[in-house]
Amino acid sequence: MLKILLSFIFALLTFFYQPAIAHDYFQIHVVDEETGRGIPMVSLTTNNHIRYVTDSNGLIAFYEPGLMGQSIFVNINGQGYEYPPELLGYHGLAITPLAGDSLVIKMKRKIIAKRLYRITGAGVYRDSEILGKPQPLKRPLLNGKVMGQDSNLSLVHNGKIFWFWGDTFKPEYPIGNFSVSGAVSDLPVNGGLPPEIGVDLDYFVDDTGFSKKMIELPGTGFVWLSWVARVKDNAGNTVIATDYARVKPNFDNMERGIAIFDESTEKFEKYREVPEWLKEYHLTNHPFIGNSNGKSQLYLTSEFAFRRVAPHVDSVATAAAHESFTCLKPGSVFDPDNPALDRAADGTLRWGWKRNTDMVDLKRQQTLIESGHIAAAEGWLHLQDFASGAAVVVNRGSLYWNEYRQRWILIGGAGVGEIWYAEGDSPVGPWRFVRKVTDHDIHFYNPVHHPFLDQENGRTIYFEGTYTKAFLQTQDNLPRYEYNQLMYQLSLDDPRLYMPSPVYKVKNDRGNDYRMKNQLDAEGRWGAVESSPFLAFAPDRQPEGTIAIYQSGEALSTETNGDPLFYALPAEPQKYEQLLGNWECKFTDQVFFTRNIRFQIKRAGESIEVAMESLGYSASEVIATDDSLHMTVGFFNEEHRLAIQVKNGKLSGKWQRKDAEGVGIVDGKSTDYRRYPLQNATLVPLFQYNSRDGKTVVYAIEDAMKNTKLVRAEKPLCRVWRNPAKYLIVDPLVRQGEL
């Protein structure tokens, strides 16, 4: 009887229970305050750790029984986007969620790139669907039954974009497809979605509708692709080739080789095993065709592990046909303890393309430097963050020609979740300064720029990468975004991307000229280049505070004479120039007490003033020299006296509590991109040097001319940026082309 009664009550409750529908939800729209566009992957977390995450429209459908109608505080984490801190430093606000109501939250973009949308995985527009909002995709909730997907390779073939990924997860079981997934989409010019809106993927699927295996090999292990590229087969047809690896769970290779995409079966078929590659680790690459002197080569450039080979199926499948960029003797294997360095009789380290020789990438170069086998100046890579001055070890990424910049552009990963941008005059460089364009709380790896999505002749580019906490076991998974692809947009005319480029010394009949890449291209004078003595801003990159430098004969001058040769900083430093701008710092007792503050230092007549940007803080009793700052920071009834030294965009010092016990340290950094050229540690004066007979005129930084008999001018012409490289390594005649 009791069972019957309980069953009746349960049925009654079930009958009257109504699940939440669209008008029961509270709509939260998180947008970029600059563009008004919704921001994907923003987390709102309540004080009891309930976390909501925006979908690709920046929407959250909030419904939490017991909290509707209540005032609740939500912490906001935008991973590159920021909600301003309130009085006690929490990045969040109090909301009152009401059914059918809505709220817009505006966030400031701190990163240079714009996060647009998630490309893969389930629920890309989950909250938009719940709220009844428009979605641009044909399958916005579940496409190809893909829940998560790793690392993209892509190319255009026969008028379609082909997309390939690694390990792919499905809804019904933890083990999914570990033998490559694939899809196609239409190019935007052929009716596909504009890249700022989305990518409408049509997956290759199996009988169950799940993303099918794109390559099937006998034996155990994962199957990964290192790269995909269009090459010629033995019949002269253009086919899609790939470098595949069958690997153990510890990433050791069991099989390596080349496979060809069969368009009739829509799968890759093994073409040839290449056992010589078994010793090499799997490396995601994004090839391009480079043409030089009438010869086409397929270039592989990820992690600066440069290789090239003729774009023919038999060549790519023959290890001996590949050339590596290296400083080792031809035929050598890299031995960190006893490297076979290729040195000329005068000791010059010879970098170049060599067959049957191990490459020397950035990591191997660093190993050679740290072991003392080569000097730092002998390396071919000298990557430095233009903002902080720190060395940057760029790992996997892509390298392509950019028509808008008329340079080769690098999109590469580094650290945990960081993506960096750099420009080179040729594929092999020179590579000098880099800028971080986006950052994440956890890993964001294997980024790739998609040139086929470029807009405005390459002024606007798009790149994607894999977002995952897979290698950070202490982190929580971010629902729906974990192990999936995110798309970003980057505007290459953004002044935050302005960085110095090489200035070349060019031999002529009179003596020396100085040129930058654009002028050398126009004049066809690359063959006369002797060296790159310093760096400066190109004529189309004029940062605030720089001056134009002109060439008249052999002389360089600040006096107008035609078009500028380059832009540099004025010769004489301005008072307080190291102090001015926006700063972030923290002061702490290194035990318990920590405060984070932001402030701006501005000129005030002959002195300066400090404007606090953090709520509740004030600045007074400001005393400054060119590189030091003393001030009192107030917070409610507390006052702290700060004594700070500033050098190269970094701030450090001590604080002491006024009228009470308490001491500690202060450290911080500049956050003002307009000040980075001034704060970079490689900034040096550029002097004119003359021979005593007046026939020779040379421009150089001072320490580069110590052992010459030339006479230095009394005052510098301007300030430029030091080139740390001993050798000029450039291959300017390479042009990106088609097969």
XYZ file of C-alpha atoms in Angstrom, residues 247-736:
490
model
C 52.989 6.317 -31.427
C 52.912 4.685 -28.035
C 51.163 6.353 -25.052
C 54.586 7.709 -24.004
C 54.876 9.342 -27.474
C 57.637 6.995 -28.701
C 57.327 6.239 -32.406
C 56.389 2.772 -33.622
C 55.995 3.763 -37.253
C 56.633 6.875 -39.365
C 55.910 7.513 -43.002
C 54.040 9.343 -45.738
C 50.388 8.787 -46.633
C 48.263 10.161 -49.481
C 44.630 11.260 -49.237
C 42.349 9.071 -51.365
C 39.439 11.252 -52.453
C 37.298 8.229 -53.376
C 37.452 6.684 -49.885
C 37.973 10.018 -48.100
C 40.851 8.502 -46.131
C 44.636 8.638 -46.058
C 46.354 5.574 -47.463
C 49.938 4.648 -46.565
C 52.380 5.490 -49.341
C 55.743 4.639 -47.799
C 57.252 4.036 -44.384
C 60.273 6.191 -43.518
C 62.196 4.372 -40.741
C 64.840 7.150 -40.579
C 62.225 9.341 -38.869
C 61.589 6.941 -35.982
C 64.202 8.729 -33.857
C 62.462 12.098 -34.341
C 59.668 13.255 -32.065
C 56.268 14.089 -33.523
C 56.118 17.791 -34.381
C 53.037 19.603 -35.655
C 53.967 21.597 -38.764
C 52.198 23.924 -41.192
C 54.131 23.854 -44.487
C 54.281 26.437 -47.235
C 55.656 26.367 -50.768
C 58.660 28.661 -51.128
C 59.962 29.683 -54.532
C 63.539 30.876 -55.013
C 65.611 31.108 -58.191
C 62.938 29.252 -60.122
C 62.928 26.328 -57.697
C 59.996 25.318 -55.461
C 60.495 23.782 -52.029
C 58.133 22.630 -49.312
C 59.194 24.391 -46.101
C 58.581 22.951 -42.600
C 59.277 25.556 -39.911
C 57.555 24.741 -36.598
C 59.692 25.322 -33.481
C 62.365 26.697 -35.854
C 63.202 23.080 -36.711
C 63.566 24.179 -40.326
C 63.479 21.603 -43.122
C 62.737 21.843 -46.810
C 62.211 19.356 -49.623
C 60.951 19.266 -53.194
C 57.109 19.128 -53.218
C 56.914 15.711 -54.853
C 55.585 12.595 -53.161
C 58.776 10.581 -53.693
C 60.932 13.428 -52.391
C 58.905 14.031 -49.222
C 58.944 10.269 -48.573
C 62.755 10.077 -48.872
C 64.625 11.181 -45.748
C 67.838 11.861 -47.698
C 66.015 14.359 -49.942
C 65.262 16.699 -47.035
C 67.537 19.618 -46.164
C 67.842 21.044 -42.646
C 68.830 24.546 -41.585
C 71.766 23.999 -39.277
C 75.239 24.992 -38.162
C 76.472 21.387 -38.083
C 78.840 19.861 -40.608
C 77.046 18.136 -43.496
C 76.092 14.580 -42.593
C 76.285 15.175 -38.830
C 73.970 14.080 -36.042
C 73.347 16.541 -33.197
C 75.504 15.617 -30.206
C 75.114 18.176 -27.399
C 78.350 17.081 -25.716
C 80.534 17.022 -28.817
C 78.752 18.882 -31.619
C 80.252 18.700 -35.112
C 80.117 22.442 -35.747
C 80.642 23.664 -39.287
C 83.302 26.375 -38.913
C 85.326 28.051 -41.625
C 89.101 28.442 -41.369
C 88.659 31.846 -39.716
C 86.293 30.393 -37.107
C 83.084 31.647 -38.699
C 80.143 29.419 -37.819
C 78.453 28.430 -41.077
C 74.661 28.316 -40.952
C 72.845 27.011 -43.997
C 70.732 24.344 -45.685
C 72.380 20.907 -45.614
C 71.191 17.402 -46.525
C 71.456 14.362 -44.238
C 72.208 16.700 -41.344
C 70.351 17.287 -38.096
C 68.660 20.666 -37.784
C 69.581 23.124 -35.023
C 66.450 24.798 -33.717
C 66.025 27.342 -30.928
C 66.308 24.767 -28.140
C 69.406 23.118 -29.592
C 70.940 26.529 -30.197
C 70.393 27.349 -26.525
C 72.012 24.055 -25.536
C 75.101 24.930 -27.604
C 75.285 28.390 -26.022
C 74.858 27.163 -22.450
C 77.543 24.493 -22.942
C 79.948 27.084 -24.349
C 80.269 25.490 -27.773
C 79.055 28.640 -29.509
C 78.784 32.255 -28.384
C 75.317 33.743 -27.961
C 76.015 36.189 -30.799
C 76.694 33.260 -33.160
C 73.122 32.000 -32.942
C 70.623 32.632 -35.718
C 67.667 33.207 -33.358
C 67.550 36.053 -30.829
C 63.913 36.253 -29.783
C 63.112 38.867 -27.149
C 59.796 40.125 -25.808
C 59.697 43.754 -26.908
C 57.515 44.601 -23.909
C 59.559 43.084 -21.078
C 62.967 42.439 -22.625
C 62.818 38.781 -21.580
C 64.075 36.018 -23.850
C 61.226 33.996 -25.361
C 61.445 30.337 -26.365
C 58.835 30.050 -29.094
C 57.682 26.514 -29.772
C 55.131 25.125 -32.210
C 53.336 27.422 -34.598
C 53.099 28.574 -38.198
C 55.121 30.801 -40.521
C 53.623 32.386 -43.635
C 54.180 35.299 -45.967
C 51.886 38.256 -45.291
C 51.093 40.531 -48.197
C 49.967 43.459 -46.050
C 53.144 43.534 -43.994
C 55.353 42.438 -46.907
C 57.102 40.222 -44.395
C 56.990 36.683 -43.056
C 54.855 36.463 -39.938
C 55.156 33.951 -37.154
C 52.353 32.829 -34.852
C 53.883 30.613 -32.164
C 53.219 29.292 -28.704
C 55.387 29.762 -25.626
C 55.062 29.151 -21.913
C 51.647 28.061 -20.635
C 48.850 29.380 -22.817
C 50.784 32.197 -24.503
C 50.684 33.000 -28.232
C 53.328 35.278 -29.752
C 53.690 37.275 -32.964
C 56.893 38.101 -34.835
C 57.958 39.387 -38.239
C 60.952 38.374 -40.341
C 62.424 39.767 -43.556
C 62.836 36.202 -44.813
C 61.823 32.733 -43.586
C 65.177 32.282 -41.805
C 65.029 35.785 -40.353
C 66.507 37.849 -39.000
C 64.235 36.994 -36.037
C 64.495 39.465 -33.171
C 61.504 40.928 -31.335
C 58.216 39.202 -30.485
C 54.936 40.359 -28.921
C 52.479 38.350 -26.889
C 49.047 38.579 -28.512
C 46.975 36.336 -26.260
C 47.245 34.418 -23.002
C 45.252 31.770 -21.152
C 45.056 30.310 -17.661
C 45.961 26.853 -18.968
C 47.567 25.371 -22.074
C 46.748 26.792 -25.485
C 49.055 25.013 -27.871
C 49.748 24.145 -31.514
C 48.509 27.513 -32.827
C 48.135 27.973 -36.567
C 47.480 31.038 -38.695
C 45.055 30.370 -41.571
C 46.212 32.500 -44.530
C 43.212 31.360 -46.600
C 41.016 33.329 -44.169
C 43.065 36.553 -44.352
C 41.119 39.725 -45.041
C 42.069 43.118 -46.501
C 45.137 41.689 -48.201
C 46.368 40.251 -44.898
C 45.703 43.273 -42.692
C 43.401 41.043 -40.614
C 44.441 37.457 -39.913
C 42.904 34.517 -38.060
C 44.553 31.842 -35.962
C 43.389 28.976 -33.794
C 44.818 26.637 -31.193
C 43.934 23.872 -28.737
C 42.682 24.861 -25.295
C 43.296 22.197 -22.643
C 44.411 21.559 -19.093
C 45.621 18.068 -20.080
C 49.179 18.731 -18.884
C 48.172 20.660 -15.760
C 46.548 18.121 -13.509
C 45.919 20.630 -10.701
C 43.535 22.643 -12.885
C 39.824 22.010 -13.397
C 38.379 21.336 -16.829
C 36.461 24.259 -18.303
C 33.130 22.780 -19.402
C 32.678 22.438 -23.176
C 35.862 24.366 -23.959
C 38.266 21.722 -22.662
C 40.287 20.038 -25.428
C 38.786 22.097 -28.217
C 39.754 24.697 -30.782
C 39.393 28.463 -30.338
C 39.552 31.038 -33.139
C 41.208 34.441 -32.716
C 41.404 37.509 -34.930
C 44.495 39.722 -35.094
C 44.713 43.142 -36.768
C 48.248 43.683 -38.044
C 47.803 47.467 -38.144
C 47.455 47.514 -34.342
C 50.195 49.867 -33.024
C 50.886 47.395 -30.209
C 52.489 45.177 -32.861
C 54.979 47.835 -33.973
C 58.497 46.508 -33.387
C 61.945 47.465 -34.719
C 63.209 45.688 -37.852
C 66.728 45.251 -39.280
C 68.503 48.164 -40.948
C 71.038 46.918 -43.502
C 74.381 48.369 -44.520
C 74.657 48.229 -48.304
C 77.853 48.641 -50.305
C 77.817 51.049 -53.235
C 80.278 52.825 -55.515
C 80.601 55.736 -53.084
C 80.857 53.704 -49.893
C 77.818 52.740 -47.830
C 74.072 53.172 -47.965
C 71.567 52.115 -45.343
C 68.329 50.431 -46.289
C 65.402 48.511 -44.836
C 63.628 45.595 -46.462
C 61.047 47.604 -48.373
C 63.730 49.766 -49.998
C 65.946 46.776 -50.839
C 63.005 44.991 -52.443
C 62.143 48.047 -54.538
C 65.756 48.623 -55.613
C 66.668 44.945 -56.054
C 69.885 45.413 -54.058
C 69.852 42.483 -51.661
C 73.037 41.180 -53.232
C 74.943 44.259 -52.034
C 73.928 43.875 -48.364
C 76.946 43.511 -46.045
C 75.476 43.489 -42.536
C 72.665 44.601 -40.258
C 74.307 46.871 -37.672
C 71.133 47.893 -35.791
C 67.331 47.863 -35.795
C 64.781 50.657 -36.185
C 61.130 51.138 -37.062
C 60.207 50.684 -40.720
C 58.802 53.683 -42.619
C 55.247 52.314 -42.366
C 55.562 51.758 -38.585
C 55.852 55.111 -36.784
C 55.286 54.781 -33.039
C 54.480 57.760 -30.892
C 57.565 59.742 -29.894
C 59.846 58.597 -32.741
C 61.552 60.820 -35.298
C 62.202 60.311 -39.011
C 65.737 59.579 -40.222
C 66.601 60.353 -43.854
C 69.496 59.402 -46.122
C 71.319 61.975 -48.239
C 74.238 60.426 -50.044
C 76.197 58.507 -47.428
C 74.940 60.689 -44.594
C 71.974 60.018 -42.329
C 70.108 63.029 -41.019
C 67.022 64.202 -39.154
C 66.491 66.855 -41.842
C 63.722 66.093 -44.306
C 64.958 64.625 -47.578
C 62.354 62.629 -49.485
C 60.799 59.637 -47.762
C 62.061 58.553 -44.325
C 64.576 55.730 -44.277
C 63.442 54.628 -40.819
C 62.087 55.910 -37.514
C 64.107 56.053 -34.308
C 64.038 57.753 -30.915
C 65.502 61.229 -30.387
C 69.172 61.253 -29.441
C 68.666 62.961 -26.100
C 66.573 61.182 -23.464
C 63.737 63.258 -22.088
C 63.432 63.908 -18.401
C 61.413 61.223 -16.599
C 61.013 59.172 -19.794
C 61.643 55.942 -17.882
C 58.904 56.794 -15.389
C 56.057 57.971 -17.590
C 53.135 55.779 -18.593
C 50.903 53.129 -17.070
C 52.149 50.763 -14.367
C 50.947 47.725 -12.467
C 52.632 46.796 -9.209
C 52.123 44.992 -5.949
C 53.522 45.663 -2.533
C 53.715 42.861 -0.020
C 55.270 41.899 3.294
C 56.054 38.485 1.691
C 54.040 36.725 4.400
C 50.391 37.734 4.432
C 49.807 41.289 3.291
C 49.592 41.970 -0.478
C 48.115 44.884 -2.396
C 47.843 45.225 -6.182
C 47.653 48.731 -7.563
C 47.619 50.451 -10.921
C 48.637 54.001 -11.595
C 49.616 56.391 -14.345
C 52.570 58.742 -14.234
C 52.102 61.949 -16.245
C 54.017 65.142 -16.762
C 52.910 68.134 -14.726
C 54.941 71.087 -15.947
C 58.544 70.497 -14.929
C 57.570 67.689 -12.573
C 55.258 64.662 -12.653
C 52.003 63.590 -11.062
C 50.693 60.127 -10.179
C 47.060 59.260 -10.879
C 45.837 56.116 -9.119
C 43.550 53.933 -11.226
C 42.752 51.420 -8.469
C 39.616 52.206 -6.468
C 40.168 53.616 -2.987
C 43.828 54.503 -3.496
C 45.490 57.903 -3.533
C 49.003 59.200 -4.177
C 50.683 62.135 -2.470
C 54.109 63.514 -1.527
C 55.531 62.542 -4.917
C 59.262 63.053 -5.435
C 60.889 61.859 -8.665
C 64.221 61.707 -10.463
C 64.799 60.323 -13.954
C 64.740 56.727 -12.699
C 63.321 56.779 -9.164
C 60.042 57.568 -7.492
C 59.112 58.238 -3.869
C 55.462 58.620 -2.956
C 52.884 57.985 -0.264
C 50.079 55.602 -1.201
C 46.883 55.960 0.805
C 44.155 53.372 1.222
C 41.358 54.376 3.623
C 43.173 55.230 6.871
C 46.406 53.458 5.895
C 49.413 55.192 4.396
C 52.485 53.532 2.926
C 55.656 55.281 1.860
C 57.097 53.758 -1.317
C 60.673 54.131 -2.561
C 60.923 52.789 -6.115
C 63.642 52.367 -8.740
C 62.679 52.066 -12.407
C 64.766 50.439 -15.145
C 63.843 49.014 -18.543
C 60.132 48.926 -17.852
C 60.484 47.221 -14.467
C 59.773 48.700 -11.072
C 61.223 47.564 -7.744
C 61.743 48.959 -4.278
C 60.516 48.994 -0.702
C 57.576 50.287 1.296
C 57.089 51.239 4.921
C 53.818 51.777 6.750
C 53.541 55.324 8.053
C 52.681 55.714 11.750
C 52.696 51.931 12.261
C 54.880 48.862 11.986
C 55.148 47.178 8.626
C 57.679 46.981 5.840
C 57.938 45.058 2.588
C 58.901 45.040 -1.059
C 57.418 46.572 -4.188
C 57.682 45.184 -7.716
C 55.856 45.887 -10.935
C 56.013 46.461 -14.657
C 55.075 48.937 -17.344
C 51.824 48.168 -19.150
C 51.999 51.064 -21.612
C 52.938 49.843 -25.101
C 53.769 53.422 -26.117
C 56.666 53.349 -23.661
C 58.136 49.974 -24.667
C 60.547 51.425 -27.269
C 62.005 53.711 -24.588
C 62.151 51.048 -21.911
C 63.790 48.289 -23.940
C 67.243 47.399 -22.610
C 68.711 47.129 -26.131
C 68.104 50.826 -26.860
C 71.460 52.469 -27.703
C 72.774 55.697 -29.268
C 73.634 55.628 -32.983
C 76.772 57.565 -33.888
C 78.329 58.702 -37.120
C 81.943 57.592 -37.644
C 84.272 59.208 -40.201
C 87.673 58.309 -41.530
C 90.283 61.015 -41.035
C 90.402 61.674 -44.766
C 86.608 62.080 -44.828
C 86.120 59.414 -47.481
C 84.386 56.860 -45.271
C 81.175 57.416 -43.332
C 79.730 54.646 -41.151
C 76.851 54.580 -38.655
C 77.075 52.224 -35.739
C 76.506 51.820 -32.045
C 79.572 52.709 -29.985
C 80.864 49.334 -28.834
C 80.745 47.975 -32.402
C 83.521 50.379 -33.449
C 85.979 50.059 -30.564
C 88.805 48.586 -32.628
C 88.574 50.883 -35.641
C 90.506 54.034 -36.515
C 87.344 55.919 -37.428
C 86.490 59.065 -35.507
C 83.168 59.204 -33.684
C 80.930 62.264 -33.847
C 80.549 64.076 -30.549
C 76.795 63.585 -30.305
C 74.618 60.681 -31.468
C 72.240 61.048 -34.377
C 69.418 59.190 -32.679
C 68.746 56.092 -30.592
C 68.164 52.681 -32.178
C 68.041 49.066 -31.011
C 71.027 46.776 -30.799
C 71.365 43.798 -33.128
C 72.808 40.974 -30.983
C 73.613 38.718 -33.958
C 77.179 38.359 -35.165
C 76.177 36.959 -38.547
C 73.721 38.216 -41.128
C 71.351 35.300 -41.748
C 68.717 36.202 -44.324
C 67.282 34.542 -47.432
C 65.327 37.436 -48.995
C 64.660 35.906 -52.410
C 62.256 33.245 -51.090
C 58.675 33.990 -52.079
C 55.649 32.027 -50.966
